Amino acid sequence: MTDDHADTTSAAQAPDEAAAPTLDALMGERRKKRGALADAGIDPYPSRFDRTAVAADLHSRHEGLEPDVRTGEQARMAGRVTAVRRHGKLSFVTLSDVSGSIQLLLQQASLTDQAAAVLDSIDLGDWIGAEGEVITSRRGELSLEATELWLLSKALRPLPDKWHGLTETDTRYRQREVDLLANPDSRRVFEIRFAAIRAMRRLMEHRGFVEVETPILQPQAGGAIARPFFTHANALDIELSLRIAPELYLKRLVVGGFERVFEIARNFRNEGISTRHSPEFTALESYQAFGDLTDGMDLTEALVMAAAEAATGRTTFVTGDREIDLAGPWPRRPLLDALEERLGRRVHPTDDREELARVCRAHGVEPLDEWGPGKLVFELYDQVLLPETTEPVFLVGYPVEVSPLARHTADDPTMADRFELCIAGKEFANGYSELNVPEEQAERFEFSAAAKAGGDAEAHPADQAFVRALEYGLPPTAGIGIGIDRLVMLLSEVEAIRDVILFPMLRPEAG
RNA sequence: GCGCCUCUAGCUCAAUGGCAGAGCAACGGACUCUUAAUCCGCAGGUUCUGGGUUCGAAUCCCAGGGGGCGCACCA
């Protein structure tokens, strides 16, 4: 691939900045300071530190204090140094911990010898501990007037610009730890992510769902239509797929008597990477015995609302140039009605295929030969209707042809009891009344297996283990899947999926 | 995979064919209420890599690498 007919030995493979003289010098300075402390008998890497307060805690307890107040309260704090302002015999240090930041006020005259030595050697980025009295400065800022300081760990590498932070996207993704410590906005996004997931987990547990773990390495990927990643198990000498969805295993657990299960599942799909697609993404999937798609929509709505509330406390969010209000309840519209309104004519999977293909072309959808009528109807939704959605809406009723695991509608064998949640042109959730008739499931699998034999890389062979499970009896069941990454994108108002994934997939570093 | 854009000091950015610069960070100094502290001084470069054009290339051309965006595939 690389036509390196280069004559030289291309020794210019200097591993990143190892050869950068400036960086070497900066790191050398910091090593020197660390050494000086060690020489003075101060351990630069102490094994533990007990703190009594974090920044947010102090701020909330001492809110609104007048300037120049001494509280008499002693505190021990720890965190990273994010700013230093030295004024001769008086210094201010901004200490950032997990909760926020607080100012240390250091008067040379009242420092211990160790504190003086540590202060002398402090660099931006160092982890330090401090002990002293909680006061307000003359300007009224809540501060810890420290008399003792400890170095907890040295930052040998210089931090990014304290004002501009780190902007280069490549470095932000590759060295997320630096991004997180330098860019409060980045940190905020992940706080939203964690809070949203926590809220959804809490709600699921509250409703009696148990959190389970199903295989990521699977002999046969299933539960979705997608190209899998493959890997190899040496012990068994077999090829395995990374899961594309946990669905089939979760339903087997319902067969086994766990009537309400969910998994916050990392899924892997060997497909394009874009602003909205990551090869590795997280979905919440849940299955609820005795329910149908109505219960699925109820649960989906509750989950999204709970996530929004816990993560941001708001219901309105800006995405692109639209403002979205998540306040429910969300309308539930038959998909075919919505399509009729948009297209000016009714379409249905039983319509003549050529006629549907003409409708597609008329709306800029180029039909492929292998698409059946159900797929054509689905593509009209996907390419015409979906991008125009703004406020949350459940579209209900999808062609069976594109819903191989969903129960067909009672009075229409070509349509499935399935819904999708659409917000701002994107699909956020998908759910249905599960198909639980083993023979019908086996037939649907045969259809897919035929497609695979026909060369469709996204189709999968029949999953006999799953059909066998259905033969033991799957109760009526409602299933849902929610795209966590996209939900977090909406809640944190970022446009790139990589901004909500801690360590997104990238090409390996260096040559 | 295809197209467009981008890569300069640790970080953020200038320099459009004519001596590679600034701010922050660092280093030396002054300063007991700052909070993007201020002031004085000093230092810091494989301009992503390799070729080419030119008297002269960060700048123009070719090839390669990383990243971004759009399209395609998908959720």
XYZ file of C-alpha atoms (C1' of nucleotides) in Angstrom:
586
model
C 0.000 0.000 0.000
C 2.682 2.476 0.960
C 4.932 2.657 -2.001
C 7.996 3.163 0.128
C 10.561 2.369 -2.480
C 12.515 4.864 -0.445
C 16.220 4.227 -0.684
C 17.034 5.392 2.817
C 16.121 3.431 5.909
C 13.510 6.085 6.675
C 14.993 6.524 10.118
C 12.921 9.682 10.418
C 10.422 7.649 12.404
C 11.175 9.684 15.503
C 8.422 8.615 17.888
C 6.406 11.759 18.351
C 8.011 14.521 20.303
C 10.927 12.554 21.705
C 13.193 14.610 19.513
C 11.563 17.942 20.313
C 14.183 20.026 22.044
C 11.775 22.499 23.585
C 9.623 19.852 25.153
C 12.735 18.119 26.440
C 13.823 21.330 28.084
C 10.423 21.941 29.658
C 10.249 18.420 31.006
C 13.829 18.679 32.196
C 12.918 21.712 34.303
C 10.106 19.820 35.914
C 12.246 16.778 36.600
C 14.807 19.054 38.186
C 12.188 20.513 40.540
C 11.008 17.067 41.468
C 14.583 16.064 42.191
C 15.137 19.132 44.354
C 12.173 18.209 46.523
C 13.395 14.649 46.849
C 16.811 15.965 47.854
C 15.113 18.007 50.569
C 13.587 14.808 51.943
C 10.118 15.398 50.507
C 8.575 12.347 48.852
C 7.359 13.483 45.417
C 5.116 10.412 45.133
C 3.503 9.838 48.518
C 1.289 6.789 48.705
C -1.929 8.403 49.950
C -3.560 11.600 51.054
C -6.626 12.036 53.230
C -8.715 15.029 52.427
C -11.566 16.490 54.397
C -13.270 18.636 51.776
C -13.769 19.146 48.080
C -14.183 22.505 46.383
C -17.901 22.344 45.608
C -18.599 21.322 49.169
C -16.826 24.382 50.579
C -18.442 26.691 48.062
C -21.924 25.499 48.935
C -21.352 25.684 52.672
C -19.806 29.149 52.594
C -21.799 30.792 49.848
C -22.242 34.524 50.125
C -19.584 35.127 52.772
C -18.351 38.718 53.155
C -14.787 39.557 52.089
C -11.966 39.132 54.595
C -13.725 36.585 56.796
C -11.978 33.856 58.760
C -14.272 30.862 59.289
C -12.053 29.087 61.771
C -12.662 25.906 59.784
C -9.629 23.791 58.946
C -9.651 21.767 55.734
C -7.395 19.391 53.862
C -7.854 19.438 50.124
C -6.276 17.837 47.084
C -6.358 18.457 43.362
C -4.514 19.610 40.310
C -2.835 23.013 40.074
C -4.531 24.900 37.243
C -3.252 28.426 37.843
C -0.530 30.088 39.894
C -0.325 33.789 40.639
C 2.765 34.746 42.571
C 3.117 38.138 44.245
C 6.411 37.954 46.022
C 5.644 36.840 49.527
C 1.990 36.136 48.735
C 0.805 33.570 46.234
C -2.493 32.330 44.903
C -2.896 28.847 43.511
C -6.027 27.556 41.826
C -6.635 23.983 42.874
C -9.046 21.942 40.750
C -10.582 18.781 42.071
C -13.326 16.480 40.867
C -16.014 18.864 42.075
C -14.690 22.195 40.848
C -11.939 24.500 41.965
C -10.873 26.557 44.926
C -8.224 29.188 45.476
C -5.333 28.567 47.815
C -3.944 31.666 49.487
C -0.362 31.238 50.608
C 1.511 33.735 52.788
C 5.191 33.034 52.892
C 5.456 33.917 56.559
C 2.990 31.286 57.664
C 4.159 28.373 55.521
C 5.966 25.353 56.907
C 9.385 24.636 55.420
C 7.895 21.824 53.341
C 5.066 24.026 52.091
C 7.559 26.705 51.081
C 9.654 24.172 49.206
C 6.629 22.655 47.454
C 5.274 26.079 46.513
C 8.656 26.984 45.129
C 8.623 24.027 42.790
C 4.976 24.059 41.747
C 4.143 23.782 38.064
C 0.812 23.974 36.332
C -0.639 20.497 36.295
C 0.937 19.187 39.485
C -1.260 17.241 41.887
C -0.943 18.736 45.345
C -2.521 18.512 48.751
C -3.075 21.534 50.984
C -4.157 22.146 54.535
C -5.231 25.349 56.208
C -8.103 27.574 57.218
C -11.104 28.356 55.069
C -11.299 32.131 54.609
C -12.412 34.726 52.125
C -9.817 36.932 50.500
C -9.879 40.688 50.601
C -11.629 40.549 47.244
C -14.173 38.158 48.683
C -13.125 34.924 47.044
C -13.512 31.805 49.108
C -10.008 30.478 49.686
C -8.034 27.987 51.653
C -5.300 29.833 53.489
C -2.865 26.962 53.415
C 0.026 26.544 55.786
C 1.013 23.090 54.619
C 1.456 21.726 51.106
C 2.286 18.312 49.732
C 3.287 17.326 46.244
C 1.135 14.314 45.398
C 2.365 13.737 41.869
C 4.411 15.783 39.438
C 3.171 16.754 35.989
C 6.311 16.312 33.929
C 4.654 17.365 30.701
C 3.506 20.941 30.284
C -0.245 21.502 30.112
C -2.019 23.111 27.167
C -2.651 26.844 27.184
C -4.740 27.596 30.246
C -6.928 30.038 28.374
C -7.420 28.424 24.985
C -7.183 24.841 26.158
C -6.570 22.083 23.700
C -8.321 22.522 20.380
C -6.699 20.140 17.949
C -9.311 17.428 17.570
C -6.778 14.730 16.841
C -4.970 15.294 20.127
C -8.218 15.750 22.010
C -9.340 12.265 20.975
C -5.980 10.533 21.227
C -5.074 12.039 24.576
C -8.503 12.374 26.073
C -7.014 12.712 29.550
C -5.396 15.971 28.473
C -8.597 17.133 26.833
C -10.503 16.419 30.036
C -8.090 18.228 32.297
C -7.681 21.219 29.996
C -11.158 21.693 28.566
C -14.057 22.119 30.975
C -16.525 21.790 28.102
C -15.258 18.371 27.249
C -15.538 17.319 30.834
C -19.080 18.668 30.974
C -20.120 16.483 28.040
C -18.993 13.359 29.822
C -20.585 14.409 33.067
C -23.826 14.613 31.116
C -23.172 11.206 29.645
C -22.502 9.590 33.003
C -25.493 11.268 34.633
C -27.807 10.213 31.804
C -26.705 6.596 31.986
C -26.953 6.596 35.755
C -30.511 7.954 35.577
C -31.604 5.381 33.048
C -30.070 2.556 35.051
C -31.818 3.799 38.164
C -35.157 3.960 36.388
C -34.768 0.467 34.987
C -33.905 -0.932 38.367
C -36.786 0.944 39.922
C -39.150 -0.714 37.461
C -37.914 -4.156 38.285
C -35.563 -4.768 35.381
C -32.379 -6.679 36.110
C -29.151 -5.649 34.443
C -27.512 -8.551 32.686
C -24.435 -9.211 30.597
C -24.572 -11.201 27.390
C -21.740 -12.305 25.132
C -19.794 -9.773 23.135
C -17.877 -12.535 21.388
C -20.507 -14.525 19.551
C -20.267 -17.486 17.206
C -22.861 -15.800 15.059
C -23.753 -12.118 15.109
C -27.445 -11.382 15.089
C -30.199 -9.113 16.304
C -29.542 -6.413 13.746
C -28.714 -5.922 10.120
C -25.061 -4.901 9.974
C -21.562 -6.062 9.088
C -19.754 -7.469 12.103
C -16.130 -7.428 13.166
C -14.521 -10.857 13.279
C -11.925 -12.312 15.575
C -10.490 -15.713 16.350
C -10.596 -17.870 19.484
C -7.390 -19.858 19.687
C -8.604 -22.326 22.306
C -11.513 -23.429 20.149
C -9.970 -22.586 16.817
C -13.155 -20.902 15.642
C -14.051 -17.586 14.154
C -16.135 -15.312 16.363
C -18.066 -12.139 15.655
C -18.216 -9.153 17.925
C -21.835 -8.512 18.707
C -23.846 -6.127 16.604
C -26.743 -6.232 19.106
C -27.548 -8.137 22.310
C -31.145 -8.745 21.296
C -31.241 -12.506 20.726
C -29.484 -13.351 23.987
C -31.660 -10.981 25.971
C -34.813 -12.620 24.657
C -33.386 -16.032 25.572
C -33.127 -14.718 29.132
C -36.825 -13.847 29.054
C -37.478 -17.411 27.887
C -35.436 -18.485 30.900
C -37.741 -16.619 33.255
C -36.002 -13.292 33.786
C -39.121 -11.385 32.869
C -37.560 -7.953 32.797
C -33.975 -7.612 31.630
C -31.811 -4.855 30.233
C -28.249 -4.380 29.159
C -26.281 -1.247 28.475
C -24.458 -2.846 25.625
C -21.456 -1.859 23.624
C -22.157 -2.875 20.049
C -19.669 -3.165 17.230
C -20.450 -2.598 13.598
C -17.827 -2.750 10.927
C -19.103 0.177 8.969
C -18.329 3.731 8.078
C -17.145 6.267 10.610
C -18.832 9.647 10.526
C -20.090 12.451 12.696
C -23.046 10.271 13.612
C -21.567 6.773 13.405
C -18.941 5.099 15.521
C -17.890 1.487 14.931
C -18.248 1.040 18.668
C -21.418 2.453 20.173
C -23.591 1.992 23.205
C -27.232 1.040 23.268
C -29.625 0.354 26.075
C -31.744 -2.668 25.194
C -34.526 -3.919 27.380
C -37.127 -6.676 27.228
C -40.284 -6.791 29.225
C -42.485 -9.879 29.378
C -46.220 -9.459 28.901
C -45.813 -6.065 27.250
C -46.224 -4.831 23.700
C -44.910 -1.895 21.715
C -47.105 0.522 23.670
C -45.229 -0.386 26.819
C -42.028 -0.009 24.841
C -42.923 3.551 23.883
C -43.940 4.382 27.447
C -40.629 3.111 28.753
C -38.596 4.840 26.041
C -40.247 8.151 26.796
C -39.676 7.748 30.528
C -36.022 6.845 30.010
C -35.222 9.763 27.739
C -37.013 12.205 30.014
C -35.250 10.822 33.084
C -31.888 11.096 31.354
C -32.528 14.692 30.291
C -33.751 15.680 33.718
C -30.870 14.106 35.600
C -28.153 15.218 33.216
C -29.242 18.785 32.521
C -32.473 19.613 34.334
C -33.840 20.958 31.062
C -36.160 19.740 28.347
C -35.114 22.034 25.508
C -31.972 21.461 23.492
C -30.358 23.025 20.482
C -29.203 20.721 17.736
C -27.897 22.132 14.500
C -30.102 25.167 13.938
C -33.199 23.695 15.563
C -34.407 23.908 19.112
C -36.046 20.738 20.368
C -38.444 20.451 23.273
C -38.427 16.982 24.802
C -41.361 17.628 27.116
C -43.789 14.763 26.607
C -45.997 13.063 25.928
C -44.754 12.567 22.392
C -47.178 11.986 19.551
C -47.500 8.423 18.261
C -48.256 8.435 14.543
C -48.768 5.539 12.188
C -45.786 5.619 9.850
C -47.935 5.020 6.785
C -50.136 8.018 7.668
C -47.095 10.242 8.105
C -45.726 9.029 4.783
C -49.033 9.641 3.059
C -49.115 13.183 4.339
C -45.554 13.835 3.217
C -45.706 12.052 -0.150
C -49.207 13.038 -1.123
C -50.158 9.426 -1.686
C -50.549 6.256 0.330
C -47.821 3.621 0.142
C -47.884 0.090 1.509
C -45.633 -2.982 1.282
C -48.312 -4.737 -0.750
C -48.184 -2.071 -3.446
C -46.703 -2.935 -6.793
C -42.910 -2.861 -6.458
C -42.343 -0.897 -9.643
C -44.907 1.657 -8.567
C -43.102 2.063 -5.214
C -39.779 2.374 -7.014
C -41.269 5.215 -9.074
C -42.423 6.987 -5.913
C -38.905 6.597 -4.525
C -37.293 8.136 -7.588
C -39.816 10.963 -7.556
C -38.537 11.842 -4.074
C -34.880 11.458 -4.796
C -34.478 7.951 -3.407
C -32.576 5.711 -5.779
C -34.012 2.182 -5.392
C -31.657 -0.790 -5.525
C -32.648 -3.957 -7.370
C -32.484 -6.136 -4.286
C -34.894 -3.944 -2.320
C -38.324 -5.463 -1.903
C -41.461 -3.330 -1.551
C -41.142 -3.221 2.242
C -37.589 -1.941 1.982
C -38.710 0.688 -0.523
C -41.342 1.941 1.909
C -38.740 1.964 4.657
C -36.292 3.949 2.536
C -38.969 6.556 1.848
C -39.223 6.925 5.588
C -35.475 6.872 6.135
C -34.458 9.268 3.406
C -37.464 11.545 3.039
C -39.507 11.605 6.232
C -36.927 11.046 8.961
C -34.557 13.915 8.032
C -37.449 16.358 8.283
C -38.537 15.418 11.783
C -37.917 17.939 14.548
C -39.877 17.470 17.775
C -39.888 13.949 19.210
C -42.342 11.615 17.508
C -42.961 7.889 17.664
C -43.623 6.556 14.197
C -45.489 3.302 14.485
C -45.812 0.363 12.105
C -42.876 -0.711 9.893
C -42.735 -3.231 7.070
C -42.085 -6.809 8.190
C -39.490 -7.063 5.436
C -37.171 -4.767 7.379
C -38.232 -6.023 10.828
C -37.257 -9.696 10.953
C -37.578 -10.020 14.731
C -40.844 -8.133 15.262
C -44.373 -9.488 15.547
C -46.511 -8.759 12.531
C -49.574 -6.588 12.960
C -52.723 -8.503 13.823
C -54.612 -7.579 10.664
C -51.676 -7.103 8.270
C -48.992 -9.774 7.780
C -46.752 -7.342 5.861
C -46.505 -4.774 8.640
C -44.865 -5.153 12.058
C -45.800 -3.779 15.474
C -42.675 -1.705 15.611
C -41.906 1.906 16.415
C -39.006 4.277 16.021
C -38.406 7.414 18.031
C -37.363 10.249 15.741
C -35.955 13.559 16.928
C -34.363 16.267 14.817
C -33.900 14.075 11.798
C -32.275 11.221 13.641
C -33.447 7.875 14.931
C -32.993 7.644 18.696
C -34.794 4.455 19.600
C -36.382 1.437 18.067
C -38.727 -1.075 19.609
C -41.378 -3.633 18.940
C -43.638 -6.364 20.093
C -41.316 -9.315 19.843
C -41.997 -12.072 17.412
C -42.443 -15.204 19.548
C -43.814 -17.746 17.088
C -40.872 -20.101 16.445
C -41.935 -21.289 13.009
C -42.489 -17.745 11.779
C -39.113 -16.668 13.161
C -37.449 -19.609 11.427
C -39.053 -18.528 8.135
C -37.815 -14.968 8.554
C -34.319 -16.280 9.221
C -34.465 -18.375 6.076
C -35.230 -15.228 4.139
C -32.186 -13.528 5.612
C -29.983 -16.568 5.064
C -30.971 -16.517 1.431
C -29.919 -12.885 1.234
C -26.575 -13.799 2.755
C -26.140 -16.583 0.240
C -26.929 -13.954 -2.365
C -23.924 -11.952 -1.182
C -25.452 -9.539 1.316
C -22.657 -8.899 3.852
C -25.123 -7.484 6.357
C -27.428 -10.511 6.377
C -26.897 -13.387 8.760
C -27.522 -17.098 8.731
C -30.438 -18.532 10.681
C -29.777 -18.588 14.413
C -30.897 -22.092 15.350
C -30.127 -21.650 19.031
C -32.497 -18.700 19.110
C -35.276 -20.556 17.313
C -34.819 -23.472 19.711
C -35.203 -21.019 22.599
C -38.444 -19.721 21.109
C -39.667 -23.289 20.960
C -39.535 -23.374 24.754
C -41.869 -20.396 24.700
C -41.181 -16.645 24.739
C -44.047 -14.824 26.428
C -45.494 -11.763 24.735
C -42.649 -9.303 25.120
C -41.904 -5.651 24.467
C -38.352 -4.820 23.409
C -36.638 -1.479 22.998
C -33.216 -0.200 22.035
C -32.035 3.336 22.707
C -28.917 4.829 21.151
C -27.077 6.200 24.139
C -24.418 8.109 22.210
C -26.942 9.978 20.130
C -29.017 10.743 23.172
C -25.956 12.187 24.890
C -25.185 14.208 21.767
C -28.643 15.733 21.993
C -28.419 16.401 25.728
C -24.947 17.919 25.527
C -25.647 19.740 22.262
C -22.586 18.505 20.394
C -22.635 17.531 16.748
C -19.989 14.796 16.613
C -20.434 11.339 18.096
C -16.713 11.255 18.852
C -17.243 14.080 21.304
C -19.422 11.849 23.478
C -17.179 8.758 23.335
C -14.209 8.891 25.693
C -11.750 7.129 23.427
C -13.170 7.028 19.909
C -11.700 4.696 17.328
C -8.893 6.344 15.379
C -6.148 5.224 13.107
C -3.183 4.111 15.244
C -0.772 6.832 16.215
C 2.571 7.393 14.488
C 3.836 6.120 11.163
C -13.792 4.063 -0.686
C -14.321 9.380 -3.503
C -14.116 14.924 -3.059
C -12.795 19.411 -0.337
C -10.071 21.578 3.783
C -6.110 21.359 7.301
C -1.013 20.365 9.771
C 4.180 26.467 11.929
C 7.518 26.676 19.461
C 4.691 22.518 24.974
C -0.424 25.141 23.944
C -3.297 28.993 20.919
C -2.275 31.455 16.527
C 0.498 35.136 12.783
C 3.813 35.409 8.602
C 0.823 34.514 0.582
C 7.826 33.595 -2.920
C 12.402 37.579 0.309
C 15.876 37.523 7.834
C 9.902 32.294 10.981
C 6.945 35.981 14.744
C 3.345 36.995 18.930
C 0.386 35.633 23.384
C 0.227 31.889 27.155
C 3.498 28.259 29.511
C 8.958 27.909 30.744
C 13.605 30.345 32.588
C 16.059 34.923 35.565
C 14.320 39.200 38.388
C 10.531 42.845 41.101
C 5.960 42.575 43.794
C 1.390 40.555 50.591
C -5.213 40.354 47.817
C -4.578 38.177 42.838
C -8.029 35.518 39.776
C -6.316 35.358 31.554
C -2.361 39.306 37.822
C 1.194 43.142 36.253
C 6.194 44.869 35.028
C 11.549 44.081 33.360
C 14.800 40.556 31.091
C 15.962 35.917 28.550
C 15.322 31.594 25.831
C 12.657 28.369 22.808
C 11.744 25.879 15.495
C 13.054 18.933 11.295
C 7.168 25.108 9.505
C 3.976 16.729 9.376
C 7.553 13.605 5.984
C 10.102 12.926 1.224
C 11.001 14.818 -3.535
C 10.656 18.937 -7.171
C 10.354 24.229 -9.259
C 13.124 28.759 -7.968
C 18.713 33.034 -6.959
C 15.470 32.147 -2.768
C 9.882 27.813 -0.348
C 6.155 27.667 5.883
C 4.190 29.751 1.223
C 4.056 27.026 -5.487
C 4.014 21.629 -7.688
C 4.163 16.017 -6.933
C 3.968 11.802 -3.651
C 3.102 10.014 1.265
C 1.200 10.435 6.534
C -2.308 12.345 10.507
C -6.828 14.855 11.320
C -11.518 17.364 10.027
C -15.872 18.067 6.932
C -19.118 16.371 2.925
C -20.839 12.061 -0.017
C -21.523 6.687 0.127
C -22.748 2.452 3.873
C -25.288 2.292 8.465
C -27.807 3.390 14.056
